[in-house]
PDB file of C-alpha atoms in Angstrom:
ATOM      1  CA  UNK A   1      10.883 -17.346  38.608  1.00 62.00           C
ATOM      2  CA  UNK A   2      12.747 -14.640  37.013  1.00 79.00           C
ATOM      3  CA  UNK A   3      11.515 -15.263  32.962  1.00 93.00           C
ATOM      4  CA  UNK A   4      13.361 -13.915  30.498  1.00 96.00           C
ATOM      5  CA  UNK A   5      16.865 -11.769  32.422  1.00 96.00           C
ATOM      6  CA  UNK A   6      18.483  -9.523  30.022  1.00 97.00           C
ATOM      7  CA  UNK A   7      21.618  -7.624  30.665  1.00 96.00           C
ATOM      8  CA  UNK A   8      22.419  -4.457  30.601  1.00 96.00           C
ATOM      9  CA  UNK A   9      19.706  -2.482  30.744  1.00 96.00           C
ATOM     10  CA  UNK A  10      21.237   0.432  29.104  1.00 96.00           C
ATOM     11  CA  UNK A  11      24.455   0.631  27.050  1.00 96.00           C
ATOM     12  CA  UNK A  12      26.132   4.008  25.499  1.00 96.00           C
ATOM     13  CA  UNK A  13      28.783   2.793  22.776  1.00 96.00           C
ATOM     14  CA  UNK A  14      31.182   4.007  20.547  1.00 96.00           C
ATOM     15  CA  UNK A  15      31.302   3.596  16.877  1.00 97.00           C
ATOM     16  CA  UNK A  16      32.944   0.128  16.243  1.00 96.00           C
ATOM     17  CA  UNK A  17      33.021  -0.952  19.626  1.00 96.00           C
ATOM     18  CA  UNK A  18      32.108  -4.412  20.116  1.00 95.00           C
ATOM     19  CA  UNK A  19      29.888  -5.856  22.902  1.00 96.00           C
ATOM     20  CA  UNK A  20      27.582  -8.379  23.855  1.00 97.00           C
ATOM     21  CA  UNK A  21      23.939  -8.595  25.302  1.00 98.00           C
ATOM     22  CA  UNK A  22      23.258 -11.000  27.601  1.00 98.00           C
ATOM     23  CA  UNK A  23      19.853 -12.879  27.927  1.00 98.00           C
ATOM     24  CA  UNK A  24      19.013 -15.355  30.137  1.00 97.00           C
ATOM     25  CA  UNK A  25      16.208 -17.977  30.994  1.00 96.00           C
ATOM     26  CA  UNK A  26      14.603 -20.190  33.539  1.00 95.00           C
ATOM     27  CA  UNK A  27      11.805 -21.435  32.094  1.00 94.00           C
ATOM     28  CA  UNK A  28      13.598 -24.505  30.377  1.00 93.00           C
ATOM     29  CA  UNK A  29      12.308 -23.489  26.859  1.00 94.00           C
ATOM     30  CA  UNK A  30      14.215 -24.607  23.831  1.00 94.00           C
ATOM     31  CA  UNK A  31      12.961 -21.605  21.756  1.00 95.00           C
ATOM     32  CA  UNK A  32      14.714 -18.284  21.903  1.00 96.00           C
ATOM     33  CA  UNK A  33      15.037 -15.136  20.235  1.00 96.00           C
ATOM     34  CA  UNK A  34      15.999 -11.239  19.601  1.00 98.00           C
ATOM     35  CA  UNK A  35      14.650  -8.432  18.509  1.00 97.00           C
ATOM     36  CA  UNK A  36      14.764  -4.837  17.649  1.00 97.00           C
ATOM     37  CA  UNK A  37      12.953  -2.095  18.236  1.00 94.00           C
ATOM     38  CA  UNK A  38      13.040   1.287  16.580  1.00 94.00           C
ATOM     39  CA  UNK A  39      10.805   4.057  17.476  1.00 88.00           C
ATOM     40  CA  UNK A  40       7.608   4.103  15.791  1.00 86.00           C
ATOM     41  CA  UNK A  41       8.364   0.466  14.463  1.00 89.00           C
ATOM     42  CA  UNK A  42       6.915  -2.738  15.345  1.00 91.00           C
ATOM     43  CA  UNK A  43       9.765  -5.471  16.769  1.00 94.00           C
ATOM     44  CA  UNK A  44      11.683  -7.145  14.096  1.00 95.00           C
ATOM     45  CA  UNK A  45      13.255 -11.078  14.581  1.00 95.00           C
ATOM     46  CA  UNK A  46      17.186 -10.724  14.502  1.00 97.00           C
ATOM     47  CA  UNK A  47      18.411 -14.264  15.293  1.00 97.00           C
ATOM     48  CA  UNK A  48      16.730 -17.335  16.805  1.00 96.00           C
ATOM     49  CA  UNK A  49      17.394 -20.511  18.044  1.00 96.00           C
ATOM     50  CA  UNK A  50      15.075 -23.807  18.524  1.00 94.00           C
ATOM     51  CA  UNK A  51      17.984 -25.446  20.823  1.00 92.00           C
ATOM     52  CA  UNK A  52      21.592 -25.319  22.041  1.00 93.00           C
ATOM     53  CA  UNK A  53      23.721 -25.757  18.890  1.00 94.00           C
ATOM     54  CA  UNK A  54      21.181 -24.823  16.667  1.00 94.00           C
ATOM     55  CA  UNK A  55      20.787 -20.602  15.497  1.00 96.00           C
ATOM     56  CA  UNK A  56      19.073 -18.938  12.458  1.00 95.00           C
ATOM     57  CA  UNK A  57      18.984 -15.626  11.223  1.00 95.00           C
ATOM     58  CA  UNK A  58      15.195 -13.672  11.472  1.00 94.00           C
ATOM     59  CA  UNK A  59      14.190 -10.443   9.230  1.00 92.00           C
ATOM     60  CA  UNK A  60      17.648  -8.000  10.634  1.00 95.00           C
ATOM     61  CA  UNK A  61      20.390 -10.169  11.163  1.00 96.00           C
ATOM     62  CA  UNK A  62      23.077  -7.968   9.558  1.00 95.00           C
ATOM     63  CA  UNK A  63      26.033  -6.955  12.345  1.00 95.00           C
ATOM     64  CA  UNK A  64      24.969  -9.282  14.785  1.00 97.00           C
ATOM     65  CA  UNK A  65      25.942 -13.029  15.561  1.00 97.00           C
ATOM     66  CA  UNK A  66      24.420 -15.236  18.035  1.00 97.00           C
ATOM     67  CA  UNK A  67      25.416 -18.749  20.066  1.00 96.00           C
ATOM     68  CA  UNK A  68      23.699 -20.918  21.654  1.00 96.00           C
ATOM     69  CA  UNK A  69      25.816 -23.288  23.562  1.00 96.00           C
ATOM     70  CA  UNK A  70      23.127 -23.803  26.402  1.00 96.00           C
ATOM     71  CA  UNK A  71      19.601 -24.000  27.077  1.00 95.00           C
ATOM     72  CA  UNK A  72      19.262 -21.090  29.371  1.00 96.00           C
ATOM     73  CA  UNK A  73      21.952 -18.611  27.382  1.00 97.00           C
ATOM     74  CA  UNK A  74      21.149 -16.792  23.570  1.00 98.00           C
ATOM     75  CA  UNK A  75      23.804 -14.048  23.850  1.00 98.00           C
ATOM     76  CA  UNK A  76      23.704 -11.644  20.979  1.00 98.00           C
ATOM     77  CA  UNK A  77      27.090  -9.908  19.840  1.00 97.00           C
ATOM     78  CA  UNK A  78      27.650  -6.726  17.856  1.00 96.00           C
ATOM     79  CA  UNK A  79      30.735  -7.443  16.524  1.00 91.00           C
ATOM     80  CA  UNK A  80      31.578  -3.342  15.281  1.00 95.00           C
ATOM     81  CA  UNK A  81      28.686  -0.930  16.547  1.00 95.00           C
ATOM     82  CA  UNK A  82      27.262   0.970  13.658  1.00 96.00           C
ATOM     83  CA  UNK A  83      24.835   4.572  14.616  1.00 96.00           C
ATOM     84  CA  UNK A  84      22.274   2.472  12.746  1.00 95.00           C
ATOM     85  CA  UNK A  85      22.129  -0.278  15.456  1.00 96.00           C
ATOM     86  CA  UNK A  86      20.702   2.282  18.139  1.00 97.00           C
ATOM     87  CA  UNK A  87      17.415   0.546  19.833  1.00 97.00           C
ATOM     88  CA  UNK A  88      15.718  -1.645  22.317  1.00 96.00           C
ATOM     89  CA  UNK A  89      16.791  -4.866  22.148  1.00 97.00           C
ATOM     90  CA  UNK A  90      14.310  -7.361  23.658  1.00 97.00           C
ATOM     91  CA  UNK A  91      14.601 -11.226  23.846  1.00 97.00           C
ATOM     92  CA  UNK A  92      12.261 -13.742  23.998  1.00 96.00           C
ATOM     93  CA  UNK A  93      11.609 -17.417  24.972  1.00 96.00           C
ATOM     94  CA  UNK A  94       8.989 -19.820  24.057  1.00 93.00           C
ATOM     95  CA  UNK A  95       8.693 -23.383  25.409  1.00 89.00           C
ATOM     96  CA  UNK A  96       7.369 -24.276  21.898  1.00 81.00           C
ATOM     97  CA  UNK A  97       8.298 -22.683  18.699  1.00 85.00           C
ATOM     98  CA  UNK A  98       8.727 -18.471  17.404  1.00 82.00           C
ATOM     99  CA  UNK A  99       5.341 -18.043  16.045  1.00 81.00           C
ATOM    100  CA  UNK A 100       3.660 -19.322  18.994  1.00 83.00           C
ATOM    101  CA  UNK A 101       3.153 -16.671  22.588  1.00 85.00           C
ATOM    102  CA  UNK A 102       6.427 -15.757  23.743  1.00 90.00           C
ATOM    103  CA  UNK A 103       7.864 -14.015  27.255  1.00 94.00           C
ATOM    104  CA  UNK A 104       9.538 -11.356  26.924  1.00 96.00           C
ATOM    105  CA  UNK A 105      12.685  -9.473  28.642  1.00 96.00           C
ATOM    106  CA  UNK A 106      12.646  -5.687  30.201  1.00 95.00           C
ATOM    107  CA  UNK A 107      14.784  -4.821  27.244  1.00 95.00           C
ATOM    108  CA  UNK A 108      18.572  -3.680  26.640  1.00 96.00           C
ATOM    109  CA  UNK A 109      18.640   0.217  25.416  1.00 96.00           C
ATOM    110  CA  UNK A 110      21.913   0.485  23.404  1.00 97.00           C
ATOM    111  CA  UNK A 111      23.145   4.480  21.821  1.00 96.00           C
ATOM    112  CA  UNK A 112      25.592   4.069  19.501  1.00 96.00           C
ATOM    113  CA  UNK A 113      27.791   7.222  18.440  1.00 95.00           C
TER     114      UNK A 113
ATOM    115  CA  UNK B   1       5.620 -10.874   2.320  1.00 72.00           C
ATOM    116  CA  UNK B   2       3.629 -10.949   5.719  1.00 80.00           C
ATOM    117  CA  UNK B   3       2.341  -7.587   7.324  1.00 89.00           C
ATOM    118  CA  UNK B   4       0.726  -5.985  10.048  1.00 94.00           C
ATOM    119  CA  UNK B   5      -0.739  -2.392  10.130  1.00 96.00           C
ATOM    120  CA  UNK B   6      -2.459  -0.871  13.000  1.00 97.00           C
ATOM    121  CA  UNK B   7      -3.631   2.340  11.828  1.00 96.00           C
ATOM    122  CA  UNK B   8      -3.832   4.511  15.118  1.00 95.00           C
ATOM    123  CA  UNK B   9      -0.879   5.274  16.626  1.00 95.00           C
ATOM    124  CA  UNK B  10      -3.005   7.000  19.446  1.00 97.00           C
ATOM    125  CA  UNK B  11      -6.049   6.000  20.921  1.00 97.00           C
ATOM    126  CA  UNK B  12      -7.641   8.454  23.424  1.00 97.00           C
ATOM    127  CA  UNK B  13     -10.884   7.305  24.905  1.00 97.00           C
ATOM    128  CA  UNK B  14     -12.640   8.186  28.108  1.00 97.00           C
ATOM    129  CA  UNK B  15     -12.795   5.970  30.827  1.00 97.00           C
ATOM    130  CA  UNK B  16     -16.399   3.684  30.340  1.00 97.00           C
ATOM    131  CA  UNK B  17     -16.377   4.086  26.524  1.00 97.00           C
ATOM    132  CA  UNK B  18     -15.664   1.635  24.400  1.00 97.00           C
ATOM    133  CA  UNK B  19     -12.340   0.545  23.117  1.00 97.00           C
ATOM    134  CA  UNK B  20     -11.291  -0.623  19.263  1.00 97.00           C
ATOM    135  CA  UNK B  21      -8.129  -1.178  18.274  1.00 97.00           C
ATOM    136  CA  UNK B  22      -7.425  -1.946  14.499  1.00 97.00           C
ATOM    137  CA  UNK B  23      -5.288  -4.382  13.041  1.00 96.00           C
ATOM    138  CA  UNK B  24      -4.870  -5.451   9.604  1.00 95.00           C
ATOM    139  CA  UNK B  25      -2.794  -7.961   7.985  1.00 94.00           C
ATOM    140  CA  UNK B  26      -1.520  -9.525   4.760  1.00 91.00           C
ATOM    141  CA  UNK B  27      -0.287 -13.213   4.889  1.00 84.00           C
ATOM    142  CA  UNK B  28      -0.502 -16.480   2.756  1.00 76.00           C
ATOM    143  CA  UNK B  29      -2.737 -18.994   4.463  1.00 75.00           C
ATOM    144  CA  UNK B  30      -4.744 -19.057   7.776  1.00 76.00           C
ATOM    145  CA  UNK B  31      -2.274 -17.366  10.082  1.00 81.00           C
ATOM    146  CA  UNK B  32      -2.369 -17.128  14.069  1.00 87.00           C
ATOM    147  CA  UNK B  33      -2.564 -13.978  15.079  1.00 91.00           C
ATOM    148  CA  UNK B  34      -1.588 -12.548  18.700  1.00 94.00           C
ATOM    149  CA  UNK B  35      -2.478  -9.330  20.967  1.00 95.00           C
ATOM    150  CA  UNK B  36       0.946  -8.576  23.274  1.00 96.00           C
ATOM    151  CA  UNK B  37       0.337  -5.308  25.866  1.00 96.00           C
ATOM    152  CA  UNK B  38       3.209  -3.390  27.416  1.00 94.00           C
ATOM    153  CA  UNK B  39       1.635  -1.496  30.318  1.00 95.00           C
ATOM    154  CA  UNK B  40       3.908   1.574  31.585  1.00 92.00           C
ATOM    155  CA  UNK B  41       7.452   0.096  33.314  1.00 88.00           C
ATOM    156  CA  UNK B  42       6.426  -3.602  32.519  1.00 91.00           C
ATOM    157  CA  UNK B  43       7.645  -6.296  29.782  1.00 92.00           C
ATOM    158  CA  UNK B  44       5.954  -6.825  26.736  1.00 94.00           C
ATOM    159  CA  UNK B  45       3.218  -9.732  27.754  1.00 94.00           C
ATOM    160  CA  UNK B  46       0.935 -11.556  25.748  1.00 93.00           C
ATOM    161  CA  UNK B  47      -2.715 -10.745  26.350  1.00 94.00           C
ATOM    162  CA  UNK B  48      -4.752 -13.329  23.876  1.00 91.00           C
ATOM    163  CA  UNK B  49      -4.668 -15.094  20.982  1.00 90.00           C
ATOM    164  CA  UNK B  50      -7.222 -15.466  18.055  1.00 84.00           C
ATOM    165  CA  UNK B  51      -7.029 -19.564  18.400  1.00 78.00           C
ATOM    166  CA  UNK B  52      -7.797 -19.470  22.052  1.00 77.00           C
ATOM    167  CA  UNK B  53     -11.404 -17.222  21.909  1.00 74.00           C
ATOM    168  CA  UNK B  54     -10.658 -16.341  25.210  1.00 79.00           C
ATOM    169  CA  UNK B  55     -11.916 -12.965  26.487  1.00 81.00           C
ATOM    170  CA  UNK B  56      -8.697 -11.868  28.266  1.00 85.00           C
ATOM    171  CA  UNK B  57      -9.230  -8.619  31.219  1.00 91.00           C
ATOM    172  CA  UNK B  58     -12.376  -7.846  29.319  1.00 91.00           C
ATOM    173  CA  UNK B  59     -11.034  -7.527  25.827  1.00 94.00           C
ATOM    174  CA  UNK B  60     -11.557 -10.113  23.223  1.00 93.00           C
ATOM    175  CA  UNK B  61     -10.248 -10.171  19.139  1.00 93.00           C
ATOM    176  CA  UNK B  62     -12.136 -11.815  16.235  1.00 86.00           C
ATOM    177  CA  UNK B  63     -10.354 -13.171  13.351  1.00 88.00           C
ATOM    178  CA  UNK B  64     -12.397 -11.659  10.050  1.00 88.00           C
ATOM    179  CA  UNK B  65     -10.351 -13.348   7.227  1.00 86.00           C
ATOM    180  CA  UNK B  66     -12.499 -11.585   4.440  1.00 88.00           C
ATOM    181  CA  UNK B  67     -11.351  -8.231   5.692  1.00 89.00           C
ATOM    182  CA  UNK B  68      -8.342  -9.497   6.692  1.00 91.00           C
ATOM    183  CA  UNK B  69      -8.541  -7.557  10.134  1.00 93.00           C
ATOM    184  CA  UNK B  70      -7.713  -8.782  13.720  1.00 94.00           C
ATOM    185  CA  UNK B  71      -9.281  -5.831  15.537  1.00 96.00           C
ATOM    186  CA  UNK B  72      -9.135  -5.537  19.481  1.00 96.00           C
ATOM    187  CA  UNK B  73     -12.324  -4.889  21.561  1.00 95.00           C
ATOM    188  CA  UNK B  74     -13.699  -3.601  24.478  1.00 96.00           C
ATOM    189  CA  UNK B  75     -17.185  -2.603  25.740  1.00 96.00           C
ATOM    190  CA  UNK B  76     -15.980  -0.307  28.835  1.00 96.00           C
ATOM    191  CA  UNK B  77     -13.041   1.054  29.087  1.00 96.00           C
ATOM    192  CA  UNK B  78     -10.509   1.108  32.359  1.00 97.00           C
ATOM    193  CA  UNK B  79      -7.926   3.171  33.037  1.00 96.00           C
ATOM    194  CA  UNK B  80      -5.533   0.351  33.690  1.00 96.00           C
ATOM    195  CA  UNK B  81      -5.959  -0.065  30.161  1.00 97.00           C
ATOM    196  CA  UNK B  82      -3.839   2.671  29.565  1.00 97.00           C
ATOM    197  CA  UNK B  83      -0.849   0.859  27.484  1.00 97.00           C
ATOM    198  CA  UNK B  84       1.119   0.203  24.445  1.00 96.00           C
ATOM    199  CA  UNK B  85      -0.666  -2.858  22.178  1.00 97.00           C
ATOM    200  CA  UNK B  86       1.174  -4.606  19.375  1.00 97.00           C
ATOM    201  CA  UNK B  87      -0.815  -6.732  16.683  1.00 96.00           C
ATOM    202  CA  UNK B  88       1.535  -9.488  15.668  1.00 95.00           C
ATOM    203  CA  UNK B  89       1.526 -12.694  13.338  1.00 91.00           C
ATOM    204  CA  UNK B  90       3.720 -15.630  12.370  1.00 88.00           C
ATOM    205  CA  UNK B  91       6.696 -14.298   9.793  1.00 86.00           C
ATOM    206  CA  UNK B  92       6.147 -17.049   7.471  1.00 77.00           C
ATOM    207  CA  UNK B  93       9.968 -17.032   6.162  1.00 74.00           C
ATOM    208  CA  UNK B  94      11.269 -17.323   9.579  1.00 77.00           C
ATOM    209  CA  UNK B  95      10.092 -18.897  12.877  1.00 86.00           C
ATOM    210  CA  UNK B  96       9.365 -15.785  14.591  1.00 91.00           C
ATOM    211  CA  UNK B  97       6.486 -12.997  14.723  1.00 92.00           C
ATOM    212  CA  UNK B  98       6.075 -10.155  12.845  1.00 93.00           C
ATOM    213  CA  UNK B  99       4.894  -6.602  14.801  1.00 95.00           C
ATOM    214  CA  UNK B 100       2.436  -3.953  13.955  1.00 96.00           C
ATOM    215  CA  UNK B 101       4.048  -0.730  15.016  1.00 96.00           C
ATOM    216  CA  UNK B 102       1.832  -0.255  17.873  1.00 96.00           C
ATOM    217  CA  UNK B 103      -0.881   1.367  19.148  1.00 97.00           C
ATOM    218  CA  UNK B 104      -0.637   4.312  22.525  1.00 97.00           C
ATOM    219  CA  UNK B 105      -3.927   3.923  24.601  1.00 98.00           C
ATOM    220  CA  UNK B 106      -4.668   6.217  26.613  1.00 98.00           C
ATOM    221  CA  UNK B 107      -8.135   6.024  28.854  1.00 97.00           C
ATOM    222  CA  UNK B 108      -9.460   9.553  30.661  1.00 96.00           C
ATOM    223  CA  UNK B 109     -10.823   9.785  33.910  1.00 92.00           C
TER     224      UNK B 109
END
């Protein structure tokens, strides 16, 4: 099984381009999630979703939106890259809820400039 | 709010010593409280959790709610041990985790 498949792995944008990060799973879990990661910080929750239909927003969820019209997909979209928004974007599953163990992706690294 | 501090952002210990790395926390009510690892080139993984009381590759974690600390043990250090650990605990506002900012192990041959 692949896990947790998030694409791209890297991303260079431009100032108030848009884009989206993909991130897929296999694992059949209803739970998914993003987050950020700045150096020398901890990961903070974005977005999340406990099924298809259903999204809420986590600690950072200013200049991104999220879907979820499937199980498998939790796409996140930057809707007009900011500098600010530079960092590792992971995702995460969990076949029961957010503050239980989650799996992890590799991790999208998006510049911004 | 909830919060997780891990005090050392390096660790340097040589290989057969022991290991302890620190976590503290702050949250309202009897929180679960996780270990993830990210070894070099790998995903972020989950290596145990305070409800399980499992001793997970030789490490185990005891939940001290007076001190409010989550600390991560070791008696002998490996060199596979050489990674990136993250304390982490339930948001509370949110249904997510909240991260310490990490800790850099490194274990000398």
């Amino acid at each position: 099984n692949a896990g947790v498949t998030q694409t791209p792995k890297f991303q260079v944008l431009k100032t108030g381009q848009s884009m989206t990060l993909q991130c897929a799973q296999d694992m059949n879990h209803e739970y998914m999630s993003w987050y950020r990661q700045d150096p020398g910080m901890g990961l903070r929750l974005i977005h999340y979703s406990v099924g298809a239909g259903i999204t809420d927003q986590g600690e950072v969820p200013n200049g991104y939106n999220v879907s979820r019209s499937t199980t498998e997909d939790f796409p996140l979209r930057l809707l007009s890259a900011a500098p600010s928004q530079t960092s590792v974007y992971f995702c995460a599953s969990s076949g029961n809820r957010g503050n239980q163990p989650q799996h992890f992706g590799d991790g999208t690294r998006l510049s911004i400039l | 709010a909830q919060r997780v501090t891990q005090p050392e952002k390096l660790l340097s210990v040589f290989k057969g010593a022991p290991v302890e790395l620190k976590c503290n926390y702050s949250y309202s009510g009897s929180p679960e409280l996780f270990w993830y690892v990210q070894y070099s080139r790998q995903r972020l993984q989950l290596l145990l959790r305070h409800i399980s009381r499992e001793s997970i590759k030789g490490f185990t974690a005891d939940l001290n709610k007076g001190e409010t600390s989550f600390h991560l043990k070791k008696p002998f250090a490996q060199e596979e041990d050489s990674a990136m650990y993250y304390c982490a605990l339930p948001i509370g506002g949110a249904d997510g985790l909240t991260f310490g900012k990490g800790t850099h192990l490194i274990i000398q041959p």
